[in-house]
Coordinates of C-alpha atoms in Angstrom, one line a residue:
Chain G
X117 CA 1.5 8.6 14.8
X118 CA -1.6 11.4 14.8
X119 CA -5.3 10.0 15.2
X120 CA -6.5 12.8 13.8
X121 CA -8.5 12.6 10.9
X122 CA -11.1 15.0 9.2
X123 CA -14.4 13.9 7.8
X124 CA -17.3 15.4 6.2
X125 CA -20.2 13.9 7.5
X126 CA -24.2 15.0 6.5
X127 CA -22.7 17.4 4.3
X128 CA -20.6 19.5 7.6
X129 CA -16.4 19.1 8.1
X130 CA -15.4 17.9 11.4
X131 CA -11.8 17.4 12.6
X132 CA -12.1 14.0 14.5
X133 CA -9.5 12.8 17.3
X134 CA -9.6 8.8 17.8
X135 CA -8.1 7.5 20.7
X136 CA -8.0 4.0 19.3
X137 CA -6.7 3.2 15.4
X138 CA -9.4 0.4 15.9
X139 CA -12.2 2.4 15.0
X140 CA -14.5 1.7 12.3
X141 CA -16.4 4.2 10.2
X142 CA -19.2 2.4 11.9
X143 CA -18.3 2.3 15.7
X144 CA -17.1 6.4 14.7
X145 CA -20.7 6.7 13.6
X146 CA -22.3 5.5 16.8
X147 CA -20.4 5.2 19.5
X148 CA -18.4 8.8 19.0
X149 CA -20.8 11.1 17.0
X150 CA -24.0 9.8 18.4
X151 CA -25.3 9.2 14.7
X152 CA -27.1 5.9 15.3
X153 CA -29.1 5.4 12.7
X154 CA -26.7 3.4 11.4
X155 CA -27.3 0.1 12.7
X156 CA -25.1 -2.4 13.6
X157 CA -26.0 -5.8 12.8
X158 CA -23.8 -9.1 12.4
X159 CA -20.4 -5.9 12.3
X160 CA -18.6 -9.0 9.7
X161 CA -19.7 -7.2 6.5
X162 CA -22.6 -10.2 5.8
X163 CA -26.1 -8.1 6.9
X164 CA -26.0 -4.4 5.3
X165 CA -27.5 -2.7 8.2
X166 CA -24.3 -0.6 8.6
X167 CA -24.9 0.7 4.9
X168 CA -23.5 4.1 4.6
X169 CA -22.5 6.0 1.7
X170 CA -18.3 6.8 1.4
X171 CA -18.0 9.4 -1.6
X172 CA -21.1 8.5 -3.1
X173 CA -20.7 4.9 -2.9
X174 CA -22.3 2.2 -0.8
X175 CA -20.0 0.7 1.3
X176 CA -20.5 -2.0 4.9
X177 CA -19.5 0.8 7.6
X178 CA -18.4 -2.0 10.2
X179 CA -15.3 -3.2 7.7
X180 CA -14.2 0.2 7.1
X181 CA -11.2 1.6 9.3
X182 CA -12.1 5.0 10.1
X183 CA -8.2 6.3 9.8
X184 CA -7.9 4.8 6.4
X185 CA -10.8 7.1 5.7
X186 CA -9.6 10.5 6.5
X187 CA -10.6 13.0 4.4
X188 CA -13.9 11.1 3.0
X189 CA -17.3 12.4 2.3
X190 CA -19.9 10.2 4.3
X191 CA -23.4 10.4 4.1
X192 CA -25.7 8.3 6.7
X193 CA -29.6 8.0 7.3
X194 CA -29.4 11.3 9.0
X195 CA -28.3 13.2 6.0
X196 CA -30.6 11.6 3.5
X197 CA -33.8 14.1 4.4
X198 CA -34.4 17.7 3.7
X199 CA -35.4 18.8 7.0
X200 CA -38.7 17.6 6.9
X201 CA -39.1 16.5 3.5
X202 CA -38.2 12.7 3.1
X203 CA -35.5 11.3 0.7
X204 CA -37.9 10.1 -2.4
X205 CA -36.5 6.4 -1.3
X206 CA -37.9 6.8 2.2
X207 CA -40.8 7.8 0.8
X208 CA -41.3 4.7 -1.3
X209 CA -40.2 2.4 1.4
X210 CA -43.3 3.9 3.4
X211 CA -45.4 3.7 0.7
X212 CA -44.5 0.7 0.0
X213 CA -44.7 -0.9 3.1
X214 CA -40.7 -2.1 2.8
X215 CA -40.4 -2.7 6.3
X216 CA -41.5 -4.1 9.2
X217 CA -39.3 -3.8 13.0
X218 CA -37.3 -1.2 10.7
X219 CA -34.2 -2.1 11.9
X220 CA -32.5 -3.2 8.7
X221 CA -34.4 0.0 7.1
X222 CA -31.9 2.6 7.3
X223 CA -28.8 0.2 5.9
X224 CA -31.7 -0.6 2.9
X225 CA -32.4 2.8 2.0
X226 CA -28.3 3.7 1.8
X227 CA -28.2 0.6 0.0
X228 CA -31.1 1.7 -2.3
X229 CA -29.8 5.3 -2.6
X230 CA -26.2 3.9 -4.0
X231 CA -27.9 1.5 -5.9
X232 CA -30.4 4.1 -7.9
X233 CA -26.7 6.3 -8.4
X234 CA -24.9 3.5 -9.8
X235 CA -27.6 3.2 -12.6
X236 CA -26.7 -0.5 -13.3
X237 CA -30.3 -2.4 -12.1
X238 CA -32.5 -0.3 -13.9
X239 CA -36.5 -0.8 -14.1
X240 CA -35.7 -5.1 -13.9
X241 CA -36.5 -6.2 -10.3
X242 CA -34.4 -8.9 -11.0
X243 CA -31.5 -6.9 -11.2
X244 CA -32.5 -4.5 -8.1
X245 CA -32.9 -8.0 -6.0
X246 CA -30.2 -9.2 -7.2
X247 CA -27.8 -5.5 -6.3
X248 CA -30.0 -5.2 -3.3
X249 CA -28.9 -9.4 -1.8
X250 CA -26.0 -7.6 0.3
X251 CA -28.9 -6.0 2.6
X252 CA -30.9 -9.0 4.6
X253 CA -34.3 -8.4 6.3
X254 CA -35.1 -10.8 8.9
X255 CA -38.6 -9.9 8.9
X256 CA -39.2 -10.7 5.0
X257 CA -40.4 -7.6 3.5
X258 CA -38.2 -7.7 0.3
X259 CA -41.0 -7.7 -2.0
X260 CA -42.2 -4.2 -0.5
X261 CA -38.3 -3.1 -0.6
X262 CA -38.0 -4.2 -4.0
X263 CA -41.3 -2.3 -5.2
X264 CA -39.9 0.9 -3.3
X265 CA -36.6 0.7 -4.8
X266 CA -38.6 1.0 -8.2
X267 CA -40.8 3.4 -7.3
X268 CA -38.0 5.6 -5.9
X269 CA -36.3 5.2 -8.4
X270 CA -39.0 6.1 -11.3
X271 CA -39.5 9.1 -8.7
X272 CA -35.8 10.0 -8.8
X273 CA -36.0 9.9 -12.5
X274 CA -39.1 11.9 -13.4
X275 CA -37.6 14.8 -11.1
X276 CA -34.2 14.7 -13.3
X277 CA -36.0 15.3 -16.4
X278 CA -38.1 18.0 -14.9
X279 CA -35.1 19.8 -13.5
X280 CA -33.3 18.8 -17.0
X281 CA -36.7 20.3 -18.9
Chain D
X66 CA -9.6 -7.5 17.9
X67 CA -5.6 -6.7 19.2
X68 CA -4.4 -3.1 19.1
X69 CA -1.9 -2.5 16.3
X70 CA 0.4 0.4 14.5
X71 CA -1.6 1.9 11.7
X72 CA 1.4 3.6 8.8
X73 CA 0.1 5.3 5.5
X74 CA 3.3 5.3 3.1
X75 CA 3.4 7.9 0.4
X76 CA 5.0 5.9 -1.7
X77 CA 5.7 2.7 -2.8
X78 CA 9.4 2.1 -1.5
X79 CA 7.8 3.2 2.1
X80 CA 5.2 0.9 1.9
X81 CA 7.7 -2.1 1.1
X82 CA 9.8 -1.1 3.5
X83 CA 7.2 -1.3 6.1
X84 CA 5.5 -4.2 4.5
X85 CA 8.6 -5.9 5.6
X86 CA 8.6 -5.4 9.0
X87 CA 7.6 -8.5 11.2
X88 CA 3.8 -8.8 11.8
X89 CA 3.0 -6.2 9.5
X90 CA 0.0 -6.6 7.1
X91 CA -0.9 -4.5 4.0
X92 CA -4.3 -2.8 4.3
X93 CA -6.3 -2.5 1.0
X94 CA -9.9 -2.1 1.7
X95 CA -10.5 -4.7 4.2
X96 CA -12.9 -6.6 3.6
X97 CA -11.4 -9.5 4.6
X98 CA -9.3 -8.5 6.8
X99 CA -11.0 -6.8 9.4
X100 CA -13.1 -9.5 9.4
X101 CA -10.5 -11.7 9.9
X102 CA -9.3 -9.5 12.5
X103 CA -12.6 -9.4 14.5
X104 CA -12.3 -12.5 14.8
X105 CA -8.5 -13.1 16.4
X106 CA -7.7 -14.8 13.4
X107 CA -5.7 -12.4 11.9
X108 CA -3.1 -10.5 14.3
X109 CA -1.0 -8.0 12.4
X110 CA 1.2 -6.0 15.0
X111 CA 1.3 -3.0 12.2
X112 CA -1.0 -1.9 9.7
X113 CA -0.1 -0.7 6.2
X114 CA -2.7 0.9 4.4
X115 CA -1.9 1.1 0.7
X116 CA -5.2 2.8 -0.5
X117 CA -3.0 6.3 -1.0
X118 CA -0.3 5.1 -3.0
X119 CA 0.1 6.7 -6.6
X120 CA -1.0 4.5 -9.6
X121 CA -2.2 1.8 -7.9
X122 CA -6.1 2.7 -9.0
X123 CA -6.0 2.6 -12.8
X124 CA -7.3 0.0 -15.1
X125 CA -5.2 0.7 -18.2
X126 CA -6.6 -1.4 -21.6
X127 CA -3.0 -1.7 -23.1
X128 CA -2.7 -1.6 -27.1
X129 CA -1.8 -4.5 -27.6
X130 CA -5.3 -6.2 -26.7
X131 CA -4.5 -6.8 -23.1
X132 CA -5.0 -4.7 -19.6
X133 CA -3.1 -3.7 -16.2
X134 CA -5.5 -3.8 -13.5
X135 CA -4.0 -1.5 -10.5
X136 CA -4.0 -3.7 -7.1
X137 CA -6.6 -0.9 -5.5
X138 CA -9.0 -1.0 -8.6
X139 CA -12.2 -1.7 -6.8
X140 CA -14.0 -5.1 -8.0
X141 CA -17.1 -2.7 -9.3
X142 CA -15.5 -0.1 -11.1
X143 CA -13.4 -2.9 -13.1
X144 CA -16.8 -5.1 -13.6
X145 CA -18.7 -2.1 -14.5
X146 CA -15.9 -0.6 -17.0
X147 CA -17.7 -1.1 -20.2
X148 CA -14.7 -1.5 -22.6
X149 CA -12.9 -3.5 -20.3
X150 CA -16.1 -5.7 -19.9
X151 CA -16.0 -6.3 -23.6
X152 CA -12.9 -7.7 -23.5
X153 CA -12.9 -9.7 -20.5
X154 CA -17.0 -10.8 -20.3
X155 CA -16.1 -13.9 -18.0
X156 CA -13.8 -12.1 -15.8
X157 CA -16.7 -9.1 -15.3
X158 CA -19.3 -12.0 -14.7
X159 CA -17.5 -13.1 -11.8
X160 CA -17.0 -10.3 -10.5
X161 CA -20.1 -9.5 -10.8
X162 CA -21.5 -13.0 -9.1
X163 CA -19.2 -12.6 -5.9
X164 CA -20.2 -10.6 -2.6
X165 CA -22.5 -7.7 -2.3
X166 CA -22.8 -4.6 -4.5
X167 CA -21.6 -3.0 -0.8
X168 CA -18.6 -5.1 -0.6
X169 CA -18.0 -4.9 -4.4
X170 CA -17.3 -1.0 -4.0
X171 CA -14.8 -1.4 -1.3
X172 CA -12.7 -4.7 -2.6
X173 CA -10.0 -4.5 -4.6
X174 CA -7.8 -6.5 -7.2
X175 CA -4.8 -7.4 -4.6
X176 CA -7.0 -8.2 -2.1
X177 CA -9.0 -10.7 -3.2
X178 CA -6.5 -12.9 -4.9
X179 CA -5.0 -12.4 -1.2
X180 CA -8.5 -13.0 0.3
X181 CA -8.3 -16.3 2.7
X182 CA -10.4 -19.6 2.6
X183 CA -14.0 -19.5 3.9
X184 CA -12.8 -22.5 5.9
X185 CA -15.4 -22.6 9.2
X186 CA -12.3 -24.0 11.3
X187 CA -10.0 -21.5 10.2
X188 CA -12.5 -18.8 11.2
X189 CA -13.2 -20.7 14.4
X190 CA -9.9 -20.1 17.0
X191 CA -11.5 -22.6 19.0
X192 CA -10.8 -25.3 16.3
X193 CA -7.5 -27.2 15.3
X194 CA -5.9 -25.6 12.0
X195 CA -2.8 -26.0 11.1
X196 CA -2.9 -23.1 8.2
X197 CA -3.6 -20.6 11.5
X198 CA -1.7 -22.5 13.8
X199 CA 0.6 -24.6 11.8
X200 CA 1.2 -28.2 13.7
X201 CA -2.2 -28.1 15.5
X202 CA -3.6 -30.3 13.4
X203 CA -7.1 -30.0 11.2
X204 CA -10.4 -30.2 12.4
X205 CA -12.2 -29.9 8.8
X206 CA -10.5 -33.5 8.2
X207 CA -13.5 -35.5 10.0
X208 CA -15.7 -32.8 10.5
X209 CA -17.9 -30.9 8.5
X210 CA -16.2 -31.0 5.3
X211 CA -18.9 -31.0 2.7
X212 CA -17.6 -27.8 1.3
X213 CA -13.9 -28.8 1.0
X214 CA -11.9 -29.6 -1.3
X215 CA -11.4 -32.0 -4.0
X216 CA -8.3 -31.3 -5.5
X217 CA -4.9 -30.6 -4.4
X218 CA -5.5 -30.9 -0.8
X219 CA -3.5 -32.8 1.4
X220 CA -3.7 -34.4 5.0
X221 CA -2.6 -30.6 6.8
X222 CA -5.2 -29.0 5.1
X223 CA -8.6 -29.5 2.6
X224 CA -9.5 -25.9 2.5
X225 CA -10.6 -24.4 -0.9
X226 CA -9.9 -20.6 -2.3
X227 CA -12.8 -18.8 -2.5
X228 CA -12.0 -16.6 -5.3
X229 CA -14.5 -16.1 -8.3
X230 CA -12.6 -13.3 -9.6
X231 CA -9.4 -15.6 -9.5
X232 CA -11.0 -17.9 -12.1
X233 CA -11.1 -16.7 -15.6
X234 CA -7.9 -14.8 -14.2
X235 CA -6.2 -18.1 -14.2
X236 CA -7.8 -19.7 -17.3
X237 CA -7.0 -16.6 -19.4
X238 CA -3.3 -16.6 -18.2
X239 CA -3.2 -13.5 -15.9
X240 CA 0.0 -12.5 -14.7
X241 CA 0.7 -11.1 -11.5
X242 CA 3.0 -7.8 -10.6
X243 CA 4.6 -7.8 -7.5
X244 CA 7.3 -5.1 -5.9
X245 CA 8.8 -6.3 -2.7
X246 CA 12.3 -4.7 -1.0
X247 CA 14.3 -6.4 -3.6
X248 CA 12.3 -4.9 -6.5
X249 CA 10.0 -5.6 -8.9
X250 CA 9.0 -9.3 -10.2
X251 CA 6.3 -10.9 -12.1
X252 CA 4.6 -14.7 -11.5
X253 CA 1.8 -15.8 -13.2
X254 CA -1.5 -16.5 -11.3
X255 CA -1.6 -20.0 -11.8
X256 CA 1.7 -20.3 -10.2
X257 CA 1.3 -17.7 -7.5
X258 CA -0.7 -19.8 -5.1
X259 CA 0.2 -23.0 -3.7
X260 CA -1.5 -25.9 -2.7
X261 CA -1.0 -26.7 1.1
X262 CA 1.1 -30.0 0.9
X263 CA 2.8 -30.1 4.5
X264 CA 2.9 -26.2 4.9
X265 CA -0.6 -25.2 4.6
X266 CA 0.1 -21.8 6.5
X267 CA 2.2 -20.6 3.4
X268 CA -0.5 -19.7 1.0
X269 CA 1.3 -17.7 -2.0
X270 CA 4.7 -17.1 -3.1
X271 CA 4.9 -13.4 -1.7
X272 CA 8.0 -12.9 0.6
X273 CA 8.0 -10.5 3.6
X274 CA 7.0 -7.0 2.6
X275 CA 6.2 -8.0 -1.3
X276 CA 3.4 -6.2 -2.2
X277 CA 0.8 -7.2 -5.4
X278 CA 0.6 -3.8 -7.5
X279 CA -1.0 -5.0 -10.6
X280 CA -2.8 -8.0 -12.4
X281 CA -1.9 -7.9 -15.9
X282 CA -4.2 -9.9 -18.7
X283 CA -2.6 -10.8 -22.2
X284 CA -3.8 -9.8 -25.3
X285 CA -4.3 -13.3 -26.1
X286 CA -6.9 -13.5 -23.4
X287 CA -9.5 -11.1 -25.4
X288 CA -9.3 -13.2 -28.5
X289 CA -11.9 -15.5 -26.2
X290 CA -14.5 -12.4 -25.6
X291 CA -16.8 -13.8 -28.4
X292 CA -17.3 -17.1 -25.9
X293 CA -16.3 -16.4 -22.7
X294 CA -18.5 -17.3 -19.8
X295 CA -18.6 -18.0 -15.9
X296 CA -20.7 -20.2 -14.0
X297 CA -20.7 -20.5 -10.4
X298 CA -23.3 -22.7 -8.0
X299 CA -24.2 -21.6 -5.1
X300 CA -26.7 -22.7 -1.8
X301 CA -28.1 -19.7 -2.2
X302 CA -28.9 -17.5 -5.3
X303 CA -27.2 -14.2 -4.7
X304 CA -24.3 -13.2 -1.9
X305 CA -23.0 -16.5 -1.0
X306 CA -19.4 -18.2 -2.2
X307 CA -19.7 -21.0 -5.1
X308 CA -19.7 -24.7 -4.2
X309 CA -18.2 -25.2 -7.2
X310 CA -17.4 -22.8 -10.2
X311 CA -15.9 -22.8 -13.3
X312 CA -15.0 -20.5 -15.8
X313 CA -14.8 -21.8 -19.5
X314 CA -13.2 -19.6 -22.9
X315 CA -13.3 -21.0 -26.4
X316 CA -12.4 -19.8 -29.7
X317 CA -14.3 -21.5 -32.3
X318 CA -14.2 -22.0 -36.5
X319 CA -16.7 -24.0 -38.1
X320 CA -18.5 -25.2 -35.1
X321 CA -14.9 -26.5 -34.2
X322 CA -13.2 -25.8 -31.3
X323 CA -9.4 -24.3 -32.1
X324 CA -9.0 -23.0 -28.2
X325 CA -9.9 -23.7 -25.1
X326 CA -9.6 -22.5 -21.3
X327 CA -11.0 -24.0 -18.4
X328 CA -10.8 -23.3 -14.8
X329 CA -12.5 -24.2 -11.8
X330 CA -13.3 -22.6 -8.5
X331 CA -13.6 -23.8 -4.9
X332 CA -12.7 -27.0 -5.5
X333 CA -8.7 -26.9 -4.2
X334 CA -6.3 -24.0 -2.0
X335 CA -5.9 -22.2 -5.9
X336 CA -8.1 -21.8 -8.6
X337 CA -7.8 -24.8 -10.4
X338 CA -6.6 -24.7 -14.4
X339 CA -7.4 -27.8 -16.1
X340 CA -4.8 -28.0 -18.8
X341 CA -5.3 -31.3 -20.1
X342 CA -9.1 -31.1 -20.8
X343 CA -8.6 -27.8 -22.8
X344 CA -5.9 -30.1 -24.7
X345 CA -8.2 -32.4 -25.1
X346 CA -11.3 -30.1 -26.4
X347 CA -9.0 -28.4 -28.9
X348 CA -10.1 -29.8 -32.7
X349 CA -13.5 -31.4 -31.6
X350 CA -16.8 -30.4 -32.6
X351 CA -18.2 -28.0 -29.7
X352 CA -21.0 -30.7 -28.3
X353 CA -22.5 -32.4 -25.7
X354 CA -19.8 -35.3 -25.8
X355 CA -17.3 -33.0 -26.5
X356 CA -18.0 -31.3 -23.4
X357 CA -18.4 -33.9 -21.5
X358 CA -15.5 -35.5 -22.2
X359 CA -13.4 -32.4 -21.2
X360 CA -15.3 -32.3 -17.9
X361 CA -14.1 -36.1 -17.0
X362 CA -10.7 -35.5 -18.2
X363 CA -11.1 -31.8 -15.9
X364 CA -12.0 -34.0 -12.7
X365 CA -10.0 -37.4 -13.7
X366 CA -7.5 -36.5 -10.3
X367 CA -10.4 -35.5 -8.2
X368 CA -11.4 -37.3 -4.9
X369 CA -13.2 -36.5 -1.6
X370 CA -11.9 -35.2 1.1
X371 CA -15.0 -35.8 3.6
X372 CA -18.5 -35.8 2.8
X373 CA -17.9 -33.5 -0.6
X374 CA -17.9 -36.7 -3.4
X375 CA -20.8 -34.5 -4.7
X376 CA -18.9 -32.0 -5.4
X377 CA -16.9 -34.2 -8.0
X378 CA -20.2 -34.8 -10.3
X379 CA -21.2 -31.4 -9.7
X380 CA -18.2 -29.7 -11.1
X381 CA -18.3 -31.8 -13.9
X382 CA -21.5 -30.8 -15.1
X383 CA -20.4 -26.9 -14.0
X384 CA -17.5 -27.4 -16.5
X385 CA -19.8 -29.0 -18.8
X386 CA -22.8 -26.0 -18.4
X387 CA -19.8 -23.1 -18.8
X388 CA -18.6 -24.6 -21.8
X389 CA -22.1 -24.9 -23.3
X390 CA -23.0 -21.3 -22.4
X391 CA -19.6 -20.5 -23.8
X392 CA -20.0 -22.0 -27.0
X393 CA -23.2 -20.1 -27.1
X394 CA -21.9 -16.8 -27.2
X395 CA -21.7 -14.6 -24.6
X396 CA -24.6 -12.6 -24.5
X397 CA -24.3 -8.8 -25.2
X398 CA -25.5 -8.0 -22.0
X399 CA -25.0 -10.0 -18.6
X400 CA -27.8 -11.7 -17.4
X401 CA -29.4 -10.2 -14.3
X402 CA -28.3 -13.2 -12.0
X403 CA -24.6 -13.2 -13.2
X404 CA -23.2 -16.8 -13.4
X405 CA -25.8 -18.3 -12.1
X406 CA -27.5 -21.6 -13.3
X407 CA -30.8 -20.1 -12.8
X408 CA -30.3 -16.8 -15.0
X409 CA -33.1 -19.1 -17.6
X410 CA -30.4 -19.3 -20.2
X411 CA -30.6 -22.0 -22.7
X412 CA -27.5 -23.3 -23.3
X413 CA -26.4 -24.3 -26.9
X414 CA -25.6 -28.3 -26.9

């Protein structure tokens, strides 16, 4: 049996060689490719702090087998800027103040980011708490995350019809 | 977690084939099963992921009025599938009311009518359960049970299934497609769990190696889309499994109730149809009393199985709250807490 898989990962290919079918996409992440912004919180799929993005979709990272994921598109924190112009939803979550210790931060903002694509919450906070309750911030700042999901996403939205204009 | 074999198949005769291999376990997204496997509670010696196999991804809305949901169709993309939502509302609304948006991408159809009970003592290896360790005995019985069940259990075992998706599955007659090495068979939902009497560690009727490749809904079931509702308590208001749930379907002429179907969730080892009160609803005006009355005759078997008599009185007024908001109509768009009793819908009755 081959333990070789391929991934793209932050938009580059890489041919991957596990030595242990165990892996998650998560444990990959951190442990192998020294990507740890992805955080590893409770690693039982109940916390979102693992949050990453699997062709396009937000997914827990710590309850993904990395073998069953050969050939997938990932995209983590470290992908999400342009060099050194933030992703409009780290933007808001600074502007915002969505945060405090920042630990949960980076699995909120995949969240967030998935969350803006899937297009189903749209300007009801209701709806983005509610599609957002899979990511849990012990330090309480889920009204600023809330407000910087909206903002992010209003963001997001105004640059689509400017591109689109 | 223990080291194991990890096999793709191609196809779906491989996959059987090494389905039915001792210790092997199908892999679909899991959700639960890594968890599971984290934990030492699950120990499969060989892995068989079934995420590449052909056709297994496709929700097809068949002619007649019914659907085929592919065992790898992904909880969101059949919640979010606006013609399928139509049809099926209470089916899409719990879906919608179960996990996270995260683990709503990643589980699938098979797996969570596979998924196992959120049972503390099951999780815990340090605890007595004889659905993990058959013979050992149960812990839950005496302990901290509040959660349990309150129908169908038996001495072994008073675990519930957690399954909100399972629900309206079972009250709108959902039929399951299995392919194991003897070929292809069919069993309907209600029938394709079973309550733990002295063998608690068999759960379904799947034999070694079969494999679920489809859910399958009748066109009868999307005669109910016009009242179809789920409702689903919870200690918590999003991201937490129900206490109780129920999922309740009329068809109604007149103000007169000419179909019913009622099930309940988490409150016995299979989602729980209750036959008689639908019988019982059928040719009543859809009221208060009427709904009330179906919600005793729903519960008339139920008893505790620790400290969980609340749970008795709660379903009943579940059942009697889904049948209301299902009488009501359901709504043209789902509310932005989905089954939940504190969405700020007004039922009718």
């Amino acid at each position: 049996m081959s333990l070789a898989i391929t991934l793209t990962i932050n938009g580059a290919q890489q041919a991957i060689a596990l030595d242990d079918p165990r892996i998650t996409l998560l444990d990959l992440l951190r442990e192998r490719l020294d990507l740890t912004g992805t955080k590893k919180g409770c690693d039982r799929g109940q916390c979102g702090a693992c949050t990453i993005l699997v062709d396009g979709r937000r997914i827990n990272s710590c309850l993904a087998l990395a073998l069953s994921h050969d050939g997938a598109d990932i995209l983590t924190i470290e992908g999400v800027a342009q060099g050194d112009r933030l992703h409009p939803v780290q933007a808001a979550f600074i502007a915002q103040d969505g945060f405090q210790c920042g630990f949960c931060t980076p699995g909120q903002i995949m969240s967030a980011i998935g969350l803006i694509r899937e297009g189903q919450a749209g300007d009801d906070p209701e709806r983005v708490r509610e599609a957002m309750s899979g990511n849990i911030c012990r330090c309480g700042a889920y009204i600023g995350i809330t407000e910087a999901v909206l903002e992010a996403q209003r963001a997001m939205m105004g640059t689509a019809e400017r591109d689109a204009a | 977690m223990n080291r194991f074999d990890y096999a793709r198949p191609a196809t779906l005769a491989e996959a059987v084939t090494a389905g039915a291999l001792p210790n092997a376990a199908y892999l679909a997204s899991g959700t639960n099963l890594m968890d599971l496997m984290k934990g030492g509670v699950a120990r499969p010696s060989l892995l068989v992921d079934i995420g590449r196999l052909p056709g297994l991804d496709r929700i097809e809305l068949l002619e007649d009025g019914g659907a085929r949901i592919g065992a790898m169709v992904r909880n969101a993309d059949l919640a979010y599938h606006p013609a399928f939502a139509r049809r099926f509302p209470a089916v899409a609304e719990a879906l919608l009311s179960g996990a996270s948006a995260q683990l709503r991408n990643a589980a699938t159809t098979g797996g969570n009518l596979l998924q196992r009970t959120r049972c503390a003592y099951f999780y815990d290896t340090a605890s007595a359960c004889n659905k993990r360790d058959p013979g050992a005995g149960c812990d839950a019985v005496g302990g901290e049970n509040r959660l349990h069940a309150i129908l169908g259990f038996s001495a072994q075992c008073i675990a519930t299934h957690p399954s909100d998706f399972c629900v309206p599955l079972t009250a709108l007659d959902a039929v399951v497609e299995l392919l194991g090495p003897q070929g292809p068979r069919e069993v309907k939902l209600e029938d394709f769990h079973l309550l733990p009497g002295s063998t608690p560690e068999r759960e379904t009727v799947l034999e070694p190696g079969e494999l679920i490749t489809a859910v399958r809904l009748p066109a009868a079931a999307a005669d109910f889309a016009a009242h179809a509702r789920y409702v689903k308590i919870r200690e918590r208001t999003s991201y937490a499994f129900a206490v109780v749930s129920a999922a309740a379907c009329l068809r109604l002429q007149g103000g007169v109730v000419t179909q019913a179907r009622i099930a309940l969730g988490s409150v016995a080892l299979k989602p729980w149809r209750a036959r008689a009160a639908e019988a019982a609803l059928c040719g009543q005006r859809a009221d208060a009393a009427a709904f009330r009355q179906a919600a005793e005759t729903a519960l008339q078997d139920a008893s505790p199985s620790g400290d969980n008599a609340f749970k008795i009185e709660l379903a009943r007024r579940v059942v009697v709250r889904a049948l209301s908001l299902a009488a009501s109509g359901t709504p043209a768009r789902l509310p932005a807490l989905p089954a939940s009793a504190f969405s700020g819908e007004v039922a009718h009755a």
